[in-house]
CSV table of C-alpha atoms in Angstrom, one decimal:
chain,number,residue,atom,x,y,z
A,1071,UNK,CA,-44.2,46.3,21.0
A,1072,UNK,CA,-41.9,44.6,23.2
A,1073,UNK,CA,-44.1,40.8,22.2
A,1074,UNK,CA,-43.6,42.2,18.0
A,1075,UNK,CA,-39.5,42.5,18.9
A,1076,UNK,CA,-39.4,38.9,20.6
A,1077,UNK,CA,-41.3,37.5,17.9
A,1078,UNK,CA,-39.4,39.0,15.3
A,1079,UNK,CA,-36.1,38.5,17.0
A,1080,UNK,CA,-37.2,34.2,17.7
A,1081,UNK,CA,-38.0,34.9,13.2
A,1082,UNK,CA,-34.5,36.0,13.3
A,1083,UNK,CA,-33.1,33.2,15.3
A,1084,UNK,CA,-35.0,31.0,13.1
A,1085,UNK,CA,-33.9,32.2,9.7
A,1086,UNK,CA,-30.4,31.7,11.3
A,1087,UNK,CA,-30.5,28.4,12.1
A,1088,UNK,CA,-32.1,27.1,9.4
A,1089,UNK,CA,-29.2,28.6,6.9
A,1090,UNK,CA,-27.1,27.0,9.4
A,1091,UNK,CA,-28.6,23.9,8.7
A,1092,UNK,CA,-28.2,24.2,5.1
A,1093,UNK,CA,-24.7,25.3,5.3
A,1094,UNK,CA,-23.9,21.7,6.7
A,1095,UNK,CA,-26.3,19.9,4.7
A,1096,UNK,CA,-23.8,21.4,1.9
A,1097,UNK,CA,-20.4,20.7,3.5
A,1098,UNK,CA,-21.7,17.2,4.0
A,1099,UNK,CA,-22.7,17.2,0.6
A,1100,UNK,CA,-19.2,18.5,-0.6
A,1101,UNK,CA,-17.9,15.5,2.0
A,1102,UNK,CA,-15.3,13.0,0.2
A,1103,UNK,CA,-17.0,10.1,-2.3
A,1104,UNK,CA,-15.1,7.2,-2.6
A,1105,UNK,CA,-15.3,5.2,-6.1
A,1106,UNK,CA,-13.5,2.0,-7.3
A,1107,UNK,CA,-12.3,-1.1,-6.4
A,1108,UNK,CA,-10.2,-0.1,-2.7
A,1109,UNK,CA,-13.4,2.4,-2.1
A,1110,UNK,CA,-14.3,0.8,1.1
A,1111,UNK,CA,-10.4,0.9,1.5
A,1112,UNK,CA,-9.8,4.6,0.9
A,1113,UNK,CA,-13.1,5.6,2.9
A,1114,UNK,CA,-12.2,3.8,5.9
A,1115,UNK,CA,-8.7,5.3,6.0
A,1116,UNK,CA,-10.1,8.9,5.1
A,1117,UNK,CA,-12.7,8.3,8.2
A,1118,UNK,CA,-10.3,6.8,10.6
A,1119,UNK,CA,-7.3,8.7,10.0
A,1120,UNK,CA,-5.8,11.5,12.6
A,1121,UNK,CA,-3.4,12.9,10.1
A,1122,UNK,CA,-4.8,15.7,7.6
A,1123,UNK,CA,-2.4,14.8,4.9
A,1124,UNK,CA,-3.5,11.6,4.8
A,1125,UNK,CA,-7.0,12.6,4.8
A,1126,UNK,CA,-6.1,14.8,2.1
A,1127,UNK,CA,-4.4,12.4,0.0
A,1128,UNK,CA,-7.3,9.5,-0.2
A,1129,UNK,CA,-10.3,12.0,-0.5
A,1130,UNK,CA,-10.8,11.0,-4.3
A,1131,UNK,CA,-10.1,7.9,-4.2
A,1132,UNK,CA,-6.5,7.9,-5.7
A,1133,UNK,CA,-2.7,8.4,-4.5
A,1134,UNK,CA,-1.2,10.1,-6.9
A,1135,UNK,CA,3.3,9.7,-7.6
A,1136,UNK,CA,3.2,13.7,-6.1
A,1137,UNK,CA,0.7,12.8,-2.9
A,1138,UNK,CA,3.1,9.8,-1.8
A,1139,UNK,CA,6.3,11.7,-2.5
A,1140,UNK,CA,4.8,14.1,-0.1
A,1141,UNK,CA,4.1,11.6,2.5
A,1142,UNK,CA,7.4,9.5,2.2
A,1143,UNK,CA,9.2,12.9,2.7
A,1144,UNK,CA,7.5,13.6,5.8
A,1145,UNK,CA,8.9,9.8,6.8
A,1146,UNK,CA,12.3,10.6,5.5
A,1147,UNK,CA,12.6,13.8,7.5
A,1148,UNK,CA,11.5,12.1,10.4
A,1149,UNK,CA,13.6,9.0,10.4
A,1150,UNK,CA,16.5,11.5,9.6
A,1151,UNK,CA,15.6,13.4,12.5
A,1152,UNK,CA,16.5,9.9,14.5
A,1153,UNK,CA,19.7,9.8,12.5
A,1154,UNK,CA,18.5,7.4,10.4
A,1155,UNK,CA,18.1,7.5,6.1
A,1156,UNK,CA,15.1,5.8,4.7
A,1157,UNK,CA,13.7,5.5,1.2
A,1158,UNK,CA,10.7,3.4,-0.4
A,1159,UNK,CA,10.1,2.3,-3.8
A,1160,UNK,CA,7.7,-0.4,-5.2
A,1161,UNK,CA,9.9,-2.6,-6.5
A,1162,UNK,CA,13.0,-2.9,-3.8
A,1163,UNK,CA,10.5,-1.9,-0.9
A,1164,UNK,CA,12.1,-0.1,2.2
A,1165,UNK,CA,15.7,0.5,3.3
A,1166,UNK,CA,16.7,1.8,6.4
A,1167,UNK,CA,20.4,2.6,7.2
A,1168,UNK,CA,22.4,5.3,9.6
A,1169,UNK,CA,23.8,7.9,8.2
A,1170,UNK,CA,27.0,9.8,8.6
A,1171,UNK,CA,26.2,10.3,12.0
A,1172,UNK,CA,25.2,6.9,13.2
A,1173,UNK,CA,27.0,4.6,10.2
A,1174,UNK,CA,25.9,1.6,12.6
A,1175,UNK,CA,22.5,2.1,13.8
A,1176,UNK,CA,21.2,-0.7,17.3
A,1177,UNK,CA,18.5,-2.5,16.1
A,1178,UNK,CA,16.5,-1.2,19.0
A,1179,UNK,CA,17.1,2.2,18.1
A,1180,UNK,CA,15.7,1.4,14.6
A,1181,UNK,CA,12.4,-0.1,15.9
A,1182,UNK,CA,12.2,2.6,18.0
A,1183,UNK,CA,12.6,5.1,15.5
A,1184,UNK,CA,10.0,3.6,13.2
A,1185,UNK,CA,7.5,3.1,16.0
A,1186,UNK,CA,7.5,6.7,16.9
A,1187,UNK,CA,7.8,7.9,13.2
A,1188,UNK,CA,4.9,5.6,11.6
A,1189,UNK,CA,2.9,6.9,14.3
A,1190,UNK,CA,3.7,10.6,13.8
A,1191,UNK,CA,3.2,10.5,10.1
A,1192,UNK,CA,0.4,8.4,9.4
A,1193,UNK,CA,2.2,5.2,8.2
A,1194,UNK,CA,-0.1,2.6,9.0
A,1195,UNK,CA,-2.8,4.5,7.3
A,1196,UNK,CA,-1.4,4.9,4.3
A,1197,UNK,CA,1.5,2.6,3.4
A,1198,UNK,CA,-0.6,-1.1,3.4
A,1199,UNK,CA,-3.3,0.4,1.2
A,1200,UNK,CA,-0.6,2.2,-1.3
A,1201,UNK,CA,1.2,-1.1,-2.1
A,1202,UNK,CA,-2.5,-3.1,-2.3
A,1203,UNK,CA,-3.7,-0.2,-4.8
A,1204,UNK,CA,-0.3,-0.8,-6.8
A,1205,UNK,CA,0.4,-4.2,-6.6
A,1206,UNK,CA,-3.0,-5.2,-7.3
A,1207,UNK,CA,-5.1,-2.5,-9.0
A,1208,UNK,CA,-8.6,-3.9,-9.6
A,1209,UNK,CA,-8.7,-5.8,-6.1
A,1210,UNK,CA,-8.4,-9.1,-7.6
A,1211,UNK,CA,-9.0,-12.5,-5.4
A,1212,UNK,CA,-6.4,-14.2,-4.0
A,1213,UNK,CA,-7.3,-17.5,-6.4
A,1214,UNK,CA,-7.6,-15.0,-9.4
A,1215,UNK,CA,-3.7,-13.7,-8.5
A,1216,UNK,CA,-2.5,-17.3,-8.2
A,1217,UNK,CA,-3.7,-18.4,-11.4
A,1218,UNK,CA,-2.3,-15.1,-12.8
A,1219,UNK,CA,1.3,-16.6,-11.3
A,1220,UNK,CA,0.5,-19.7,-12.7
A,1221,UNK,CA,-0.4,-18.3,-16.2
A,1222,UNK,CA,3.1,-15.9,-15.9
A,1223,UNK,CA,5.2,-19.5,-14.9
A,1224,UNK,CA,3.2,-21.3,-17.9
A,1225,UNK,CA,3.8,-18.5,-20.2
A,1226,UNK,CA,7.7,-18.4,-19.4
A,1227,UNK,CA,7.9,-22.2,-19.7
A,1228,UNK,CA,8.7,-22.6,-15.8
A,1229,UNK,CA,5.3,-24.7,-15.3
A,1230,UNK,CA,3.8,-27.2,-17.7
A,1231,UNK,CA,-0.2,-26.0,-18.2
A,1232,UNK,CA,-2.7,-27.5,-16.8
A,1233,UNK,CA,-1.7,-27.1,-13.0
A,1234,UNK,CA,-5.1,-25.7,-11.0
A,1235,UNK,CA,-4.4,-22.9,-8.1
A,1236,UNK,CA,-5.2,-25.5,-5.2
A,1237,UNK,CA,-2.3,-27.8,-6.6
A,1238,UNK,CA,0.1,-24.7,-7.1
A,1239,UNK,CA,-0.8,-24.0,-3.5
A,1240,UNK,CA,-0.4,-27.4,-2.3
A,1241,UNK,CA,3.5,-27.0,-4.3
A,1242,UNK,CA,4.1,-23.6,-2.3
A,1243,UNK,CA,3.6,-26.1,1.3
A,1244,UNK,CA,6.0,-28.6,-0.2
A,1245,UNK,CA,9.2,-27.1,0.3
A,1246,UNK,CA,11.6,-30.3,-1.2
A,1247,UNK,CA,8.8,-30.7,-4.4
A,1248,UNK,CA,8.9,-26.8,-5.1
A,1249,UNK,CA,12.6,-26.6,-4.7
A,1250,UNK,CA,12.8,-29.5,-7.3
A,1251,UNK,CA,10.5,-28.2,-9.6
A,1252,UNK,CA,12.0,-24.4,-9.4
A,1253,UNK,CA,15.4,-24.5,-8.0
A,1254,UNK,CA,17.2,-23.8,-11.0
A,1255,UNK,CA,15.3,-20.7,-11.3
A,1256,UNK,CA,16.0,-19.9,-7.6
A,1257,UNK,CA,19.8,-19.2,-8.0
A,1258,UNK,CA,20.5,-15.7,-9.2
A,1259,UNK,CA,24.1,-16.0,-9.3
A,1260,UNK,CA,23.9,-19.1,-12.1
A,1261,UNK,CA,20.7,-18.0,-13.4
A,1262,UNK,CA,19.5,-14.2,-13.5
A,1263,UNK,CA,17.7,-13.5,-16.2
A,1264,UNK,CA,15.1,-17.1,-15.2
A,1265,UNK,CA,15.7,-15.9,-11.8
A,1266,UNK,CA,14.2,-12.2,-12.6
A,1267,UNK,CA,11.4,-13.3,-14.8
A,1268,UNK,CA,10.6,-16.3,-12.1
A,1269,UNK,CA,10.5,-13.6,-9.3
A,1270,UNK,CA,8.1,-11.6,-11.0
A,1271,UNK,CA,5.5,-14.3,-11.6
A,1272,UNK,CA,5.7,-15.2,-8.2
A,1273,UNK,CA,5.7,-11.7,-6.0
A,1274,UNK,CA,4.2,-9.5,-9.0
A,1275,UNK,CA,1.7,-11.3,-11.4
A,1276,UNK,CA,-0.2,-8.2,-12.3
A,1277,UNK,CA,2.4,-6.9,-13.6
A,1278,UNK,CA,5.0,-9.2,-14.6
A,1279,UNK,CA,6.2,-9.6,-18.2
């Protein structure tokens, strides 16, 4: 009797740990996919990542408007908590000031603060890939980017056409032949509308007009 209770009991213990091995062969199977261009990107983040919300926000492969306001109020609140305002956007990038508290925030203290609050919030992880995914969508090469600045400069009649990318990228080393090729599109003051279109070939081509 007692060997028909062990064996049924070692059955038992079986039974058990074989569901328990399905039960994980179906989380893993529910584990986060990662699909596009940044998929290596997005899985290495999601993998290496100590911060849930961030884990959270690149499990499918996307950051939505809603997932980043999320995160950059988790910065704000910290940087605030330093006595420091902060705010982000794509096009005028990051600002940091003091706030009523601390109008005239040291330096040091600023580094400071943004050490300790990138590394609370996940900042690293997140930000770099965020403004690759937006500035540059479908992962493009760094020659196909140049020649979409070139195109841009050609198509606003900064450039003559005809120029290849190594040449534009031999101009960009030459500081006195790219300042007399595009200076007068340099000076915002004299020139802002050239100046605006100019700057958006140059530090935007994906997106520029």
């Amino acid at each position: 009797m007692m060997r028909r209770e062990m064996t049924a009991l070692m059955v038992a213990m079986a039974l058990l740990m074989g569901c328990a091995g399905c039960g994980g062969s179906a989380a893993s199977g529910e584990a986060a996919t990662f699909t596009g261009p940044y998929a290596a990107d997005f899985q290495n983040v999601y993998e290496s990542t100590e911060h849930a919300l961030i884990r959270d926000i690149v499990k499918d492969s996307t950051i939505t408007d809603a997932e980043f306001e999320e995160f950059k109020k988790q910065y704000e609140d910290c940087m605030s908590s330093h006595g420091l305002t902060w705010s982000y956007d794509v096009e005028s990038g990051e600002q940091i000031a003091g706030n009523a508290d601390n109008p005239n925030p040291e330096k040091s203290d600023v580094d400071a603060a943004s050490e300790q609050c990138q590394t609370q919030t996940g900042y690293m992880d997140i930000m770099p890939l965020y403004q690759s995914v937006n500035k540059n969508p479908d992962k493009l090469s760094d020659d196909a980017l140049t020649q979409l600045t070139i195109d841009c400069l050609v198509r606003h009649e900064y450039l003559e056409p005809g120029m290849t990318v190594p040449e534009y990228r031999n101009l960009l080393q030459d500081h006195d032949a790219y300042t007399e090729r595009f200076g007068q599109y340099l000076d915002w003051e004299q020139n802002p509308e050239d100046y605006r279109y100019f700057y958006d070939c140059e530090a935007d081509p994906v997106h520029a007009e």
